Amino acid sequence: MASSAIQPGVLVALQELEPSSPFFKEGQSVRVTGRLQSYSAETAIAVIVDGGANLSIDTKHLRDISFRTDSIYQFIGELIIQHENHVVVETRVGRNVDGVDLNLYHQSIQLRRKLESDLLKSKPNPTF
Amino acid sequence: MDPTRSTHVKLLAADFLSLAVSPSVPPTFTRRTRPVSRAEAVGVVVSRDSRQKFLRFLLDDGSGCVPCVIWLNHHLLLPRLSTSAASAASADLDAASARAHAGKVRLGELLRVRGRVTVYRGELQITVKDVVVERDPNSEVLHWLHCIKLARDCYDLLPPATATDYRR
């Protein structure tokens, strides 16, 4: 297990995955959360929605997960930027997170980013 | 004694991976000069490497991936000449406990782990003593908020004055 080869899935809101965002990069590892709008067993593509934005998730690598429309799911994977800036997340792990307080979740992400930014500034040689 | 030395310090992965490592043998660890020997981390299992003597896995909390190890070789650690039934029973319990914890580590699972801070091949890791599967997705958010609050209100501050200071 080469731990340094596996990048952490940066917490992003679905609305942030647009071309002007710093997270909008081919291969960027992200963690996304949203309500399941649709799932195709044929293509293994799930579509999740949150905050007025939607995102396609390629779930072909996932095992032991069942999909229920309107449940909330969280996925960690890499961004694949297709034609016309259409984004798909090729997910490595996923889980049902029904019961999560999405408002608190998004507010906490903002607080975390401030802490992580402060950590970066306080270190002479940042590692993340 | 600084209380951070004897508690499981709650840290986000980025903070944990930034701990300073002393060149001493065995190494010691500090966060902004405050000693840290045990840590608590919460994250999603994103990799898992199971061997006969140990289980290594990574916990991803979004700010980094914390390497964790659970040792499974307790039966090999008993001194060969030990005839103590109590030692053997204790080792059996440790081995059973370690196997039970290892069984909880599955890809995609949200885990809370506690253990000692150690180093392996120059890389910080947690040698895990306890594993809890967190079923409530809000528990991870709560952990983040705890990490932020503890960093601001406790870990970032100077250590408390020692008893000798009060006698002056």
mmCIF file of N, CA and C in Angstrom, chain A residues 1-4 6-11 31 74 76 92-102 104-105 108-109 111-112 115-116 118-119 122-123 127-128, chain B residues 12 14-15 17-18 31-32 44-49 51 56-58 60-65 67 107-108 110 123 136-138 140-141 144-145 147-148 151:
data_model
loop_
_atom_site.group_PDB
_atom_site.id
_atom_site.type_symbol
_atom_site.label_atom_id
_atom_site.label_comp_id
_atom_site.label_asym_id
_atom_site.label_seq_id
_atom_site.Cartn_x
_atom_site.Cartn_y
_atom_site.Cartn_z
ATOM 1 N N MET A 1 0.849 -1.189 0.000
ATOM 2 C CA MET A 1 0.000 0.000 0.000
ATOM 3 C C MET A 1 0.878 1.229 0.000
ATOM 4 N N ALA A 2 0.908 1.986 -1.123
ATOM 5 C CA ALA A 2 1.708 3.206 -1.205
ATOM 6 C C ALA A 2 0.838 4.353 -0.746
ATOM 7 N N SER A 3 0.920 4.701 0.557
ATOM 8 C CA SER A 3 0.015 5.709 1.088
ATOM 9 C C SER A 3 0.211 7.045 0.410
ATOM 10 N N SER A 4 1.443 7.369 0.017
ATOM 11 C CA SER A 4 1.654 8.678 -0.578
ATOM 12 C C SER A 4 1.035 8.757 -1.958
ATOM 13 N N ILE A 6 -1.993 7.765 -2.764
ATOM 14 C CA ILE A 6 -3.426 8.010 -2.659
ATOM 15 C C ILE A 6 -3.636 9.404 -2.101
ATOM 16 N N GLN A 7 -4.256 10.245 -2.907
ATOM 17 C CA GLN A 7 -4.504 11.620 -2.494
ATOM 18 C C GLN A 7 -5.817 11.707 -1.729
ATOM 19 N N PRO A 8 -5.892 12.621 -0.754
ATOM 20 C CA PRO A 8 -7.163 12.769 -0.030
ATOM 21 C C PRO A 8 -8.220 13.386 -0.931
ATOM 22 N N GLY A 9 -9.462 13.000 -0.712
ATOM 23 C CA GLY A 9 -10.564 13.594 -1.457
ATOM 24 C C GLY A 9 -10.934 14.934 -0.846
ATOM 25 N N VAL A 10 -10.572 16.004 -1.494
ATOM 26 C CA VAL A 10 -10.843 17.348 -0.966
ATOM 27 C C VAL A 10 -12.358 17.574 -0.916
ATOM 28 N N LEU A 11 -12.821 18.090 0.203
ATOM 29 C CA LEU A 11 -14.264 18.308 0.377
ATOM 30 C C LEU A 11 -14.712 19.485 -0.480
ATOM 31 N N ARG A 31 -14.133 14.789 -2.558
ATOM 32 C CA ARG A 31 -15.198 14.093 -1.831
ATOM 33 C C ARG A 31 -16.448 14.933 -2.027
ATOM 34 N N GLN A 74 -22.309 9.888 -0.347
ATOM 35 C CA GLN A 74 -21.023 10.591 -0.369
ATOM 36 C C GLN A 74 -20.029 9.717 -1.124
ATOM 37 N N ILE A 76 -15.918 9.441 -2.814
ATOM 38 C CA ILE A 76 -14.541 9.939 -2.947
ATOM 39 C C ILE A 76 -13.986 9.376 -4.242
ATOM 40 N N ARG A 92 -13.937 5.932 -6.000
ATOM 41 C CA ARG A 92 -13.226 4.776 -5.421
ATOM 42 C C ARG A 92 -14.001 4.182 -4.256
ATOM 43 N N VAL A 93 -14.606 5.042 -3.463
ATOM 44 C CA VAL A 93 -15.411 4.588 -2.336
ATOM 45 C C VAL A 93 -16.667 5.436 -2.278
ATOM 46 N N GLY A 94 -17.722 4.832 -1.737
ATOM 47 C CA GLY A 94 -18.973 5.569 -1.591
ATOM 48 C C GLY A 94 -19.739 5.025 -0.410
ATOM 49 N N ARG A 95 -20.590 5.864 0.151
ATOM 50 C CA ARG A 95 -21.395 5.412 1.280
ATOM 51 C C ARG A 95 -22.682 6.206 1.377
ATOM 52 N N ASN A 96 -23.666 5.570 1.954
ATOM 53 C CA ASN A 96 -24.949 6.223 2.218
ATOM 54 C C ASN A 96 -24.769 7.077 3.466
ATOM 55 N N VAL A 97 -25.144 8.350 3.387
ATOM 56 C CA VAL A 97 -25.007 9.236 4.545
ATOM 57 C C VAL A 97 -26.359 9.849 4.902
ATOM 58 N N ASP A 98 -27.418 9.080 4.769
ATOM 59 C CA ASP A 98 -28.736 9.557 5.180
ATOM 60 C C ASP A 98 -28.684 10.005 6.633
ATOM 61 N N GLY A 99 -29.308 11.143 6.905
ATOM 62 C CA GLY A 99 -29.299 11.680 8.264
ATOM 63 C C GLY A 99 -28.277 12.794 8.439
ATOM 64 N N VAL A 100 -27.394 12.963 7.469
ATOM 65 C CA VAL A 100 -26.395 14.022 7.607
ATOM 66 C C VAL A 100 -27.084 15.382 7.527
ATOM 67 N N ASP A 101 -26.615 16.303 8.365
ATOM 68 C CA ASP A 101 -27.134 17.673 8.345
ATOM 69 C C ASP A 101 -26.314 18.435 7.289
ATOM 70 N N LEU A 102 -26.869 18.592 6.096
ATOM 71 C CA LEU A 102 -26.086 19.165 4.995
ATOM 72 C C LEU A 102 -25.721 20.635 5.242
ATOM 73 N N LEU A 104 -25.061 22.028 8.175
ATOM 74 C CA LEU A 104 -23.924 21.998 9.104
ATOM 75 C C LEU A 104 -22.672 21.498 8.383
ATOM 76 N N TYR A 105 -22.869 20.520 7.513
ATOM 77 C CA TYR A 105 -21.751 19.939 6.761
ATOM 78 C C TYR A 105 -21.057 21.020 5.928
ATOM 79 N N SER A 108 -19.286 23.609 8.056
ATOM 80 C CA SER A 108 -18.070 23.053 8.651
ATOM 81 C C SER A 108 -16.936 23.009 7.639
ATOM 82 N N ILE A 109 -17.281 22.765 6.383
ATOM 83 C CA ILE A 109 -16.242 22.748 5.343
ATOM 84 C C ILE A 109 -15.555 24.112 5.289
ATOM 85 N N LEU A 111 -15.266 26.290 7.728
ATOM 86 C CA LEU A 111 -14.428 26.442 8.921
ATOM 87 C C LEU A 111 -13.140 25.643 8.768
ATOM 88 N N ARG A 112 -13.255 24.453 8.237
ATOM 89 C CA ARG A 112 -12.081 23.601 8.040
ATOM 90 C C ARG A 112 -11.095 24.236 7.088
ATOM 91 N N LEU A 115 -9.003 26.648 8.878
ATOM 92 C CA LEU A 115 -7.997 26.004 9.725
ATOM 93 C C LEU A 115 -6.854 25.463 8.877
ATOM 94 N N GLU A 116 -7.202 24.824 7.755
ATOM 95 C CA GLU A 116 -6.167 24.238 6.900
ATOM 96 C C GLU A 116 -5.303 25.328 6.284
ATOM 97 N N ASP A 118 -4.646 28.201 7.723
ATOM 98 C CA ASP A 118 -3.781 28.675 8.803
ATOM 99 C C ASP A 118 -2.626 27.699 9.020
ATOM 100 N N LEU A 119 -2.928 26.388 8.908
ATOM 101 C CA LEU A 119 -1.885 25.369 9.073
ATOM 102 C C LEU A 119 -0.813 25.543 8.006
ATOM 103 N N SER A 122 1.435 28.419 8.727
ATOM 104 C CA SER A 122 2.302 28.303 9.895
ATOM 105 C C SER A 122 3.440 27.331 9.668
ATOM 106 N N LYS A 123 3.375 26.556 8.565
ATOM 107 C CA LYS A 123 4.424 25.578 8.318
ATOM 108 C C LYS A 123 5.451 26.157 7.365
ATOM 109 N N THR A 127 2.970 20.385 3.315
ATOM 110 C CA THR A 127 2.971 19.081 2.647
ATOM 111 C C THR A 127 1.655 18.770 1.974
ATOM 112 N N PHE A 128 0.675 19.713 2.048
ATOM 113 C CA PHE A 128 -0.606 19.465 1.383
ATOM 114 C C PHE A 128 -1.079 20.683 0.621
ATOM 115 N N LEU B 12 -7.143 16.806 12.737
ATOM 116 C CA LEU B 12 -7.416 16.559 11.322
ATOM 117 C C LEU B 12 -6.156 15.947 10.709
ATOM 118 N N ALA B 14 -4.367 16.655 8.121
ATOM 119 C CA ALA B 14 -3.301 17.592 7.737
ATOM 120 C C ALA B 14 -2.499 18.017 8.959
ATOM 121 N N ASP B 15 -3.171 18.205 10.079
ATOM 122 C CA ASP B 15 -2.512 18.586 11.313
ATOM 123 C C ASP B 15 -1.649 17.426 11.820
ATOM 124 N N LEU B 17 -0.341 14.971 10.108
ATOM 125 C CA LEU B 17 0.805 14.723 9.224
ATOM 126 C C LEU B 17 1.845 15.835 9.310
ATOM 127 N N SER B 18 1.499 16.909 10.026
ATOM 128 C CA SER B 18 2.443 18.017 10.203
ATOM 129 C C SER B 18 3.179 17.952 11.539
ATOM 130 N N ARG B 31 3.456 19.150 18.501
ATOM 131 C CA ARG B 31 2.643 20.031 17.689
ATOM 132 C C ARG B 31 2.821 21.423 18.284
ATOM 133 N N ARG B 32 3.461 22.296 17.555
ATOM 134 C CA ARG B 32 3.774 23.647 18.038
ATOM 135 C C ARG B 32 4.402 23.588 19.431
ATOM 136 N N VAL B 44 -12.655 8.202 6.363
ATOM 137 C CA VAL B 44 -13.175 7.103 5.541
ATOM 138 C C VAL B 44 -12.013 6.217 5.118
ATOM 139 N N VAL B 45 -12.205 4.907 5.239
ATOM 140 C CA VAL B 45 -11.156 3.963 4.825
ATOM 141 C C VAL B 45 -11.072 3.978 3.301
ATOM 142 N N VAL B 46 -9.911 4.379 2.781
ATOM 143 C CA VAL B 46 -9.750 4.442 1.321
ATOM 144 C C VAL B 46 -8.743 3.420 0.798
ATOM 145 N N SER B 47 -8.023 2.765 1.703
ATOM 146 C CA SER B 47 -7.208 1.649 1.256
ATOM 147 C C SER B 47 -6.994 0.711 2.428
ATOM 148 N N ARG B 48 -6.736 -0.530 2.093
ATOM 149 C CA ARG B 48 -6.642 -1.562 3.123
ATOM 150 C C ARG B 48 -5.660 -2.626 2.641
ATOM 151 N N ASP B 49 -4.646 -2.909 3.472
ATOM 152 C CA ASP B 49 -3.632 -3.893 3.114
ATOM 153 C C ASP B 49 -3.519 -4.875 4.260
ATOM 154 N N ARG B 51 -2.151 -8.226 6.019
ATOM 155 C CA ARG B 51 -1.094 -9.235 6.032
ATOM 156 C C ARG B 51 -1.281 -10.115 7.263
ATOM 157 N N ARG B 56 -2.704 -2.708 7.530
ATOM 158 C CA ARG B 56 -2.441 -1.286 7.312
ATOM 159 C C ARG B 56 -3.593 -0.696 6.503
ATOM 160 N N PHE B 57 -4.003 0.487 6.876
ATOM 161 C CA PHE B 57 -5.077 1.132 6.126
ATOM 162 C C PHE B 57 -4.904 2.643 6.188
ATOM 163 N N LEU B 58 -5.607 3.325 5.310
ATOM 164 C CA LEU B 58 -5.552 4.786 5.241
ATOM 165 C C LEU B 58 -6.930 5.351 5.576
ATOM 166 N N ASP B 60 -9.075 8.742 5.216
ATOM 167 C CA ASP B 60 -9.148 10.014 4.474
ATOM 168 C C ASP B 60 -10.203 10.897 5.131
ATOM 169 N N ASP B 61 -9.771 12.087 5.594
ATOM 170 C CA ASP B 61 -10.753 13.013 6.164
ATOM 171 C C ASP B 61 -10.897 14.278 5.328
ATOM 172 N N GLY B 62 -10.344 14.238 4.126
ATOM 173 C CA GLY B 62 -10.466 15.378 3.229
ATOM 174 C C GLY B 62 -9.284 16.324 3.275
ATOM 175 N N SER B 63 -8.565 16.327 4.412
ATOM 176 C CA SER B 63 -7.389 17.199 4.500
ATOM 177 C C SER B 63 -6.105 16.395 4.318
ATOM 178 N N GLY B 64 -6.222 15.082 4.353
ATOM 179 C CA GLY B 64 -5.065 14.214 4.201
ATOM 180 C C GLY B 64 -5.478 12.776 4.439
ATOM 181 N N CYS B 65 -4.526 11.880 4.243
ATOM 182 C CA CYS B 65 -4.781 10.457 4.500
ATOM 183 C C CYS B 65 -3.869 10.002 5.626
ATOM 184 N N PRO B 67 -2.075 7.265 7.712
ATOM 185 C CA PRO B 67 -1.734 5.838 7.712
ATOM 186 C C PRO B 67 -1.972 5.248 9.097
ATOM 187 N N LEU B 107 -13.353 -0.994 3.277
ATOM 188 C CA LEU B 107 -13.289 0.130 2.348
ATOM 189 C C LEU B 107 -14.602 0.902 2.379
ATOM 190 N N GLY B 108 -14.496 2.232 2.473
ATOM 191 C CA GLY B 108 -15.682 3.086 2.460
ATOM 192 C C GLY B 108 -16.315 3.295 3.820
ATOM 193 N N LEU B 110 -16.725 4.639 7.617
ATOM 194 C CA LEU B 110 -16.286 5.787 8.412
ATOM 195 C C LEU B 110 -15.851 5.259 9.778
ATOM 196 N N GLU B 123 7.526 7.881 7.807
ATOM 197 C CA GLU B 123 6.159 8.359 7.628
ATOM 198 C C GLU B 123 5.382 8.227 8.937
ATOM 199 N N ASP B 136 -23.328 7.213 12.415
ATOM 200 C CA ASP B 136 -23.979 8.503 12.228
ATOM 201 C C ASP B 136 -23.052 9.400 11.403
ATOM 202 N N PRO B 137 -23.460 9.812 10.187
ATOM 203 C CA PRO B 137 -22.578 10.629 9.346
ATOM 204 C C PRO B 137 -22.255 11.985 9.974
ATOM 205 N N ASN B 138 -23.094 12.447 10.903
ATOM 206 C CA ASN B 138 -22.815 13.731 11.555
ATOM 207 C C ASN B 138 -21.652 13.626 12.547
ATOM 208 N N GLU B 140 -18.739 12.604 11.983
ATOM 209 C CA GLU B 140 -17.505 13.075 11.349
ATOM 210 C C GLU B 140 -17.441 14.601 11.393
ATOM 211 N N VAL B 141 -18.583 15.234 11.116
ATOM 212 C CA VAL B 141 -18.633 16.698 11.165
ATOM 213 C C VAL B 141 -18.343 17.175 12.585
ATOM 214 N N TRP B 144 -14.695 17.128 13.220
ATOM 215 C CA TRP B 144 -14.002 18.273 12.620
ATOM 216 C C TRP B 144 -14.119 19.502 13.532
ATOM 217 N N LEU B 145 -15.350 19.728 14.014
ATOM 218 C CA LEU B 145 -15.582 20.911 14.847
ATOM 219 C C LEU B 145 -14.807 20.795 16.162
ATOM 220 N N CYS B 147 -11.951 19.223 16.501
ATOM 221 C CA CYS B 147 -10.547 19.471 16.146
ATOM 222 C C CYS B 147 -10.285 20.980 16.051
ATOM 223 N N ILE B 148 -11.209 21.682 15.423
ATOM 224 C CA ILE B 148 -11.039 23.127 15.233
ATOM 225 C C ILE B 148 -11.071 23.832 16.583
ATOM 226 N N ALA B 151 -8.050 22.924 18.784
ATOM 227 C CA ALA B 151 -6.832 23.568 18.288
ATOM 228 C C ALA B 151 -6.798 25.027 18.744
#
